[in-house]
PDB file of C-alpha atoms in Angstrom:
ATOM      1  CA  MET H  21     126.305 121.777  96.592  1.00  0.00           C
ATOM      2  CA  ILE H  22     127.485 118.769  98.604  1.00  0.00           C
ATOM      3  CA  SER H  23     126.191 118.127 102.145  1.00  0.00           C
ATOM      4  CA  ARG H  24     128.221 116.544 104.901  1.00  0.00           C
ATOM      5  CA  PRO H  25     126.873 113.363 106.537  1.00  0.00           C
ATOM      6  CA  ALA H  26     124.720 113.930 109.626  1.00  0.00           C
ATOM      7  CA  ALA H  27     125.870 112.396 112.898  1.00  0.00           C
ATOM      8  CA  GLY H  28     124.671 108.794 113.047  1.00  0.00           C
ATOM      9  CA  ASP H  29     123.679 108.812 109.365  1.00  0.00           C
ATOM     10  CA  PRO H  30     124.371 105.307 108.003  1.00  0.00           C
ATOM     11  CA  HIS H  31     126.393 104.927 104.825  1.00  0.00           C
ATOM     12  CA  HIS H  32     124.287 103.873 101.856  1.00  0.00           C
ATOM     13  CA  TYR H  33     126.183 100.596 101.520  1.00  0.00           C
ATOM     14  CA  ASP H  34     127.178  98.811 104.663  1.00  0.00           C
ATOM     15  CA  PRO H  35     128.784  95.388 104.182  1.00  0.00           C
ATOM     16  CA  GLN H  36     127.984  94.700 107.861  1.00  0.00           C
ATOM     17  CA  ASP H  37     124.249  95.331 107.310  1.00  0.00           C
ATOM     18  CA  LEU H  38     122.499  92.751 109.468  1.00  0.00           C
ATOM     19  CA  CYS H  39     119.188  93.318 107.668  1.00  0.00           C
ATOM     20  CA  ALA H  40     120.480  92.746 104.103  1.00  0.00           C
ATOM     21  CA  GLY H  41     118.546  89.509 103.551  1.00  0.00           C
ATOM     22  CA  GLY H  42     115.377  91.008 104.930  1.00  0.00           C
ATOM     23  CA  LYS H  43     115.763  94.111 102.794  1.00  0.00           C
ATOM     24  CA  ARG H  44     116.050  91.919  99.693  1.00  0.00           C
ATOM     25  CA  ARG H  45     112.864  90.060 100.620  1.00  0.00           C
ATOM     26  CA  VAL H  46     111.029  93.329 101.277  1.00  0.00           C
ATOM     27  CA  ALA H  47     112.214  94.680  97.916  1.00  0.00           C
ATOM     28  CA  GLN H  48     111.123  91.533  96.072  1.00  0.00           C
ATOM     29  CA  ARG H  49     107.649  91.825  97.567  1.00  0.00           C
ATOM     30  CA  ALA H  50     107.477  95.545  96.753  1.00  0.00           C
ATOM     31  CA  ALA H  51     108.518  94.904  93.132  1.00  0.00           C
ATOM     32  CA  GLU H  52     105.391  92.762  92.742  1.00  0.00           C
ATOM     33  CA  LEU H  53     103.299  95.885  93.416  1.00  0.00           C
ATOM     34  CA  VAL H  54     104.910  97.979  90.682  1.00  0.00           C
ATOM     35  CA  PRO H  55     102.718  97.860  87.564  1.00  0.00           C
ATOM     36  CA  GLU H  56     104.151  97.080  84.139  1.00  0.00           C
ATOM     37  CA  ASN H  57     105.037 100.317  82.323  1.00  0.00           C
ATOM     38  CA  GLY H  58     104.365 102.165  85.582  1.00  0.00           C
ATOM     39  CA  THR H  59     105.787 105.415  86.842  1.00  0.00           C
ATOM     40  CA  ILE H  60     107.400 105.255  90.267  1.00  0.00           C
ATOM     41  CA  PRO H  61     109.458 107.693  92.315  1.00  0.00           C
ATOM     42  CA  LEU H  62     112.193 106.016  94.329  1.00  0.00           C
ATOM     43  CA  ASP H  63     113.500 107.667  97.472  1.00  0.00           C
ATOM     44  CA  SER H  64     117.001 107.056  98.804  1.00  0.00           C
ATOM     45  CA  GLY H  65     118.054 104.244 101.100  1.00  0.00           C
ATOM     46  CA  THR H  66     119.344 100.719 101.154  1.00  0.00           C
ATOM     47  CA  THR H  67     115.969  98.946 100.986  1.00  0.00           C
ATOM     48  CA  VAL H  68     114.890 101.149  98.089  1.00  0.00           C
ATOM     49  CA  TYR H  69     118.236 100.394  96.430  1.00  0.00           C
ATOM     50  CA  GLU H  70     117.359  96.690  96.659  1.00  0.00           C
ATOM     51  CA  LEU H  71     114.009  97.518  95.035  1.00  0.00           C
ATOM     52  CA  SER H  72     115.791  99.369  92.218  1.00  0.00           C
ATOM     53  CA  ARG H  73     117.897  96.245  91.622  1.00  0.00           C
ATOM     54  CA  GLN H  74     114.715  94.161  91.354  1.00  0.00           C
ATOM     55  CA  LEU H  75     113.160  96.667  88.956  1.00  0.00           C
ATOM     56  CA  ALA H  76     116.307  96.765  86.803  1.00  0.00           C
ATOM     57  CA  GLN H  77     115.117  93.510  85.219  1.00  0.00           C
ATOM     58  CA  ARG H  78     111.961  95.211  83.917  1.00  0.00           C
ATOM     59  CA  ARG H  79     111.263  97.130  80.721  1.00  0.00           C
ATOM     60  CA  GLY H  80     109.128 100.174  80.119  1.00  0.00           C
ATOM     61  CA  LEU H  81     109.196 101.633  83.626  1.00  0.00           C
ATOM     62  CA  HIS H  82     109.546 105.344  84.294  1.00  0.00           C
ATOM     63  CA  VAL H  83     111.547 106.044  87.447  1.00  0.00           C
ATOM     64  CA  ALA H  84     112.071 109.402  89.144  1.00  0.00           C
ATOM     65  CA  THR H  85     114.705 109.303  91.879  1.00  0.00           C
ATOM     66  CA  ASN H  86     116.863 111.504  94.038  1.00  0.00           C
ATOM     67  CA  ASP H  87     119.278 108.586  94.618  1.00  0.00           C
ATOM     68  CA  LEU H  88     122.312 108.303  92.340  1.00  0.00           C
ATOM     69  CA  ILE H  89     122.911 104.633  93.150  1.00  0.00           C
ATOM     70  CA  CYS H  90     119.288 103.673  92.403  1.00  0.00           C
ATOM     71  CA  ALA H  91     119.552 105.493  89.086  1.00  0.00           C
ATOM     72  CA  LEU H  92     122.778 103.702  88.190  1.00  0.00           C
ATOM     73  CA  SER H  93     121.235 100.284  88.891  1.00  0.00           C
ATOM     74  CA  SER H  94     118.780 100.772  86.008  1.00  0.00           C
ATOM     75  CA  ASN H  95     118.964  99.451  82.455  1.00  0.00           C
ATOM     76  CA  PRO H  96     118.501 101.143  79.035  1.00  0.00           C
ATOM     77  CA  GLU H  97     114.891  99.887  78.847  1.00  0.00           C
ATOM     78  CA  ILE H  98     113.920 101.997  81.885  1.00  0.00           C
ATOM     79  CA  SER H  99     113.422 105.742  81.673  1.00  0.00           C
ATOM     80  CA  VAL H 100     115.195 107.395  84.626  1.00  0.00           C
ATOM     81  CA  PHE H 101     114.640 110.979  85.687  1.00  0.00           C
ATOM     82  CA  MET H 102     117.091 112.404  88.236  1.00  0.00           C
ATOM     83  CA  LEU H 103     115.493 114.892  90.598  1.00  0.00           C
ATOM     84  CA  GLY H 104     118.666 116.895  91.131  1.00  0.00           C
ATOM     85  CA  GLY H 105     119.479 118.997  94.179  1.00  0.00           C
ATOM     86  CA  ALA H 106     122.200 119.126  96.822  1.00  0.00           C
ATOM     87  CA  LEU H 107     124.169 115.863  97.007  1.00  0.00           C
ATOM     88  CA  ARG H 108     124.420 114.129 100.403  1.00  0.00           C
ATOM     89  CA  THR H 109     127.614 112.095 100.182  1.00  0.00           C
ATOM     90  CA  ALA H 110     126.676 109.724 103.038  1.00  0.00           C
ATOM     91  CA  ASN H 111     123.893 108.123 101.009  1.00  0.00           C
ATOM     92  CA  PHE H 112     124.302 109.548  97.485  1.00  0.00           C
ATOM     93  CA  SER H 113     120.909 111.263  97.576  1.00  0.00           C
ATOM     94  CA  MET H 114     119.994 114.695  96.285  1.00  0.00           C
ATOM     95  CA  ASN H 115     117.718 116.929  98.341  1.00  0.00           C
ATOM     96  CA  GLY H 116     116.860 120.555  98.904  1.00  0.00           C
ATOM     97  CA  PRO H 117     114.712 123.265  97.320  1.00  0.00           C
ATOM     98  CA  PHE H 118     115.595 122.332  93.730  1.00  0.00           C
ATOM     99  CA  THR H 119     114.596 118.703  94.330  1.00  0.00           C
ATOM    100  CA  GLU H 120     111.398 119.791  96.048  1.00  0.00           C
ATOM    101  CA  ASN H 121     110.417 122.067  93.134  1.00  0.00           C
ATOM    102  CA  VAL H 122     110.916 119.245  90.635  1.00  0.00           C
ATOM    103  CA  ILE H 123     108.835 116.808  92.712  1.00  0.00           C
ATOM    104  CA  ARG H 124     105.942 119.286  92.824  1.00  0.00           C
ATOM    105  CA  GLN H 125     105.653 118.836  89.066  1.00  0.00           C
ATOM    106  CA  LEU H 126     105.562 115.023  89.143  1.00  0.00           C
ATOM    107  CA  HIS H 127     102.615 112.661  89.329  1.00  0.00           C
ATOM    108  CA  ALA H 128     103.285 108.975  89.901  1.00  0.00           C
ATOM    109  CA  ASP H 129     101.688 105.556  90.364  1.00  0.00           C
ATOM    110  CA  ALA H 130     103.376 104.657  93.653  1.00  0.00           C
ATOM    111  CA  VAL H 131     105.892 105.859  96.236  1.00  0.00           C
ATOM    112  CA  ASP H 132     108.224 103.565  98.113  1.00  0.00           C
ATOM    113  CA  PHE H 133     110.267 104.672 101.130  1.00  0.00           C
ATOM    114  CA  SER H 134     112.963 102.658 102.794  1.00  0.00           C
ATOM    115  CA  ARG H 135     112.978 104.767 105.954  1.00  0.00           C
ATOM    116  CA  GLY H 136     109.429 106.091 105.906  1.00  0.00           C
ATOM    117  CA  LEU H 137     108.730 107.426 109.359  1.00  0.00           C
ATOM    118  CA  MET H 138     112.310 107.578 110.605  1.00  0.00           C
ATOM    119  CA  ASP H 139     115.251 109.454 109.219  1.00  0.00           C
ATOM    120  CA  PHE H 140     118.662 110.645 110.311  1.00  0.00           C
ATOM    121  CA  SER H 141     118.576 113.906 108.365  1.00  0.00           C
ATOM    122  CA  MET H 142     116.140 116.777 108.531  1.00  0.00           C
ATOM    123  CA  ASP H 143     117.364 117.716 105.028  1.00  0.00           C
ATOM    124  CA  GLU H 144     115.438 114.793 103.507  1.00  0.00           C
ATOM    125  CA  LEU H 145     112.068 115.493 105.140  1.00  0.00           C
ATOM    126  CA  PRO H 146     110.718 117.966 102.549  1.00  0.00           C
ATOM    127  CA  THR H 147     111.695 115.631  99.694  1.00  0.00           C
ATOM    128  CA  LYS H 148     109.970 112.660 101.328  1.00  0.00           C
ATOM    129  CA  ARG H 149     106.860 114.691 102.147  1.00  0.00           C
ATOM    130  CA  LEU H 150     106.541 115.934  98.574  1.00  0.00           C
ATOM    131  CA  MET H 151     106.946 112.418  97.191  1.00  0.00           C
ATOM    132  CA  ILE H 152     104.108 111.327  99.465  1.00  0.00           C
ATOM    133  CA  ARG H 153     101.888 114.182  98.279  1.00  0.00           C
ATOM    134  CA  SER H 154     102.559 113.344  94.612  1.00  0.00           C
ATOM    135  CA  ALA H 155     101.344 109.737  94.909  1.00  0.00           C
ATOM    136  CA  TRP H 156      97.934 108.107  95.003  1.00  0.00           C
ATOM    137  CA  GLN H 157      99.258 105.146  97.027  1.00  0.00           C
ATOM    138  CA  ILE H 158     101.949 105.197  99.696  1.00  0.00           C
ATOM    139  CA  VAL H 159     103.987 102.010 100.178  1.00  0.00           C
ATOM    140  CA  LEU H 160     106.518 102.067 103.003  1.00  0.00           C
ATOM    141  CA  LEU H 161     109.468  99.657 102.717  1.00  0.00           C
ATOM    142  CA  CYS H 162     111.359  99.069 105.929  1.00  0.00           C
ATOM    143  CA  CYS H 163     113.231  96.440 107.860  1.00  0.00           C
ATOM    144  CA  HIS H 164     111.901  95.459 111.281  1.00  0.00           C
ATOM    145  CA  THR H 165     114.443  97.607 113.114  1.00  0.00           C
ATOM    146  CA  LYS H 166     112.835 100.767 111.708  1.00  0.00           C
ATOM    147  CA  LEU H 167     109.429  99.785 113.094  1.00  0.00           C
ATOM    148  CA  GLU H 168     110.905  98.870 116.466  1.00  0.00           C
ATOM    149  CA  SER H 169     112.953 102.041 116.860  1.00  0.00           C
ATOM    150  CA  SER H 170     111.970 104.781 119.265  1.00  0.00           C
ATOM    151  CA  VAL H 171     113.691 107.522 117.240  1.00  0.00           C
ATOM    152  CA  PHE H 172     111.179 108.749 114.686  1.00  0.00           C
ATOM    153  CA  VAL H 173     111.074 111.983 112.739  1.00  0.00           C
ATOM    154  CA  SER H 174     107.569 112.700 111.527  1.00  0.00           C
ATOM    155  CA  ILE H 175     107.456 112.564 107.748  1.00  0.00           C
ATOM    156  CA  CYS H 176     103.752 111.796 107.561  1.00  0.00           C
ATOM    157  CA  PRO H 177     101.063 110.436 109.850  1.00  0.00           C
ATOM    158  CA  LEU H 178     100.436 106.687 109.788  1.00  0.00           C
ATOM    159  CA  SER H 179      97.034 107.406 108.278  1.00  0.00           C
ATOM    160  CA  ASP H 180      98.831 108.477 105.071  1.00  0.00           C
ATOM    161  CA  ILE H 181     100.436 105.038 104.656  1.00  0.00           C
ATOM    162  CA  ASP H 182      98.457 102.533 102.569  1.00  0.00           C
ATOM    163  CA  VAL H 183     100.824  99.555 102.594  1.00  0.00           C
ATOM    164  CA  ILE H 184     103.867  98.532 104.638  1.00  0.00           C
ATOM    165  CA  ILE H 185     106.210  95.792 103.461  1.00  0.00           C
ATOM    166  CA  THR H 186     108.626  94.576 106.096  1.00  0.00           C
ATOM    167  CA  GLU H 187     110.479  91.477 107.211  1.00  0.00           C
ATOM    168  CA  ALA H 188     108.802  88.399 108.671  1.00  0.00           C
ATOM    169  CA  GLU H 189     110.955  88.932 111.790  1.00  0.00           C
ATOM    170  CA  THR H 190     108.923  92.022 112.723  1.00  0.00           C
ATOM    171  CA  ASP H 191     107.210  91.808 116.114  1.00  0.00           C
ATOM    172  CA  PRO H 192     103.654  90.479 115.496  1.00  0.00           C
ATOM    173  CA  GLY H 193     102.306  93.008 118.006  1.00  0.00           C
ATOM    174  CA  ILE H 194     103.654  95.882 115.892  1.00  0.00           C
ATOM    175  CA  LEU H 195     102.165  94.358 112.750  1.00  0.00           C
ATOM    176  CA  ALA H 196      98.779  93.998 114.460  1.00  0.00           C
ATOM    177  CA  LYS H 197      98.835  97.659 115.570  1.00  0.00           C
ATOM    178  CA  LEU H 198      99.589  98.761 112.005  1.00  0.00           C
ATOM    179  CA  GLU H 199      96.734  96.659 110.632  1.00  0.00           C
ATOM    180  CA  GLU H 200      94.398  98.113 113.284  1.00  0.00           C
ATOM    181  CA  GLN H 201      95.217 101.530 111.803  1.00  0.00           C
ATOM    182  CA  GLY H 202      93.917 100.309 108.436  1.00  0.00           C
ATOM    183  CA  ILE H 203      97.350  99.757 106.898  1.00  0.00           C
ATOM    184  CA  LYS H 204      97.776  96.698 104.679  1.00  0.00           C
ATOM    185  CA  VAL H 205     100.884  94.850 105.903  1.00  0.00           C
ATOM    186  CA  PHE H 206     102.970  92.386 103.892  1.00  0.00           C
ATOM    187  CA  THR H 207     105.948  90.477 105.251  1.00  0.00           C
ATOM    188  CA  ALA H 208     108.753  89.006 103.217  1.00  0.00           C
TER     189      ALA H 208
END
């Protein structure tokens, strides 16, 4: 099954992406948190794609992903497990009941989300929520525009987030509010 893009859903690769440099810095910082020989589910999105590119230099990782592009950025020394499901052509991610059933059977070392609390598609919410439930630590990757946006779809409460890695350009007031909630914040 192939899903049509939702209205306003950004394409996975946007050459006009104004946050590209920040996303790379966020991904580099997030890669430092991934343990050697670790198991990590990777969600879909452009910041997570940058993380997958950073991790492609590693050996011995086990990656579970619903994102075709993240999977293709791997190398033969990394074990990649595709979660399957209905393909969303706007961002090359797979979602839906099949994906959700597979995630229920996974246990992982970390979860990284590029869009965390905000998304353009209701189709991805169950997948994201199950990835969160399967992890012992939740690390949210996002550029500053995601934290400053007023359009949020609730994927999980802030209290579920352990760490946020974002750009140094993020409003210091927002960062302070996150830290007040007990969330460890890193900027890149």
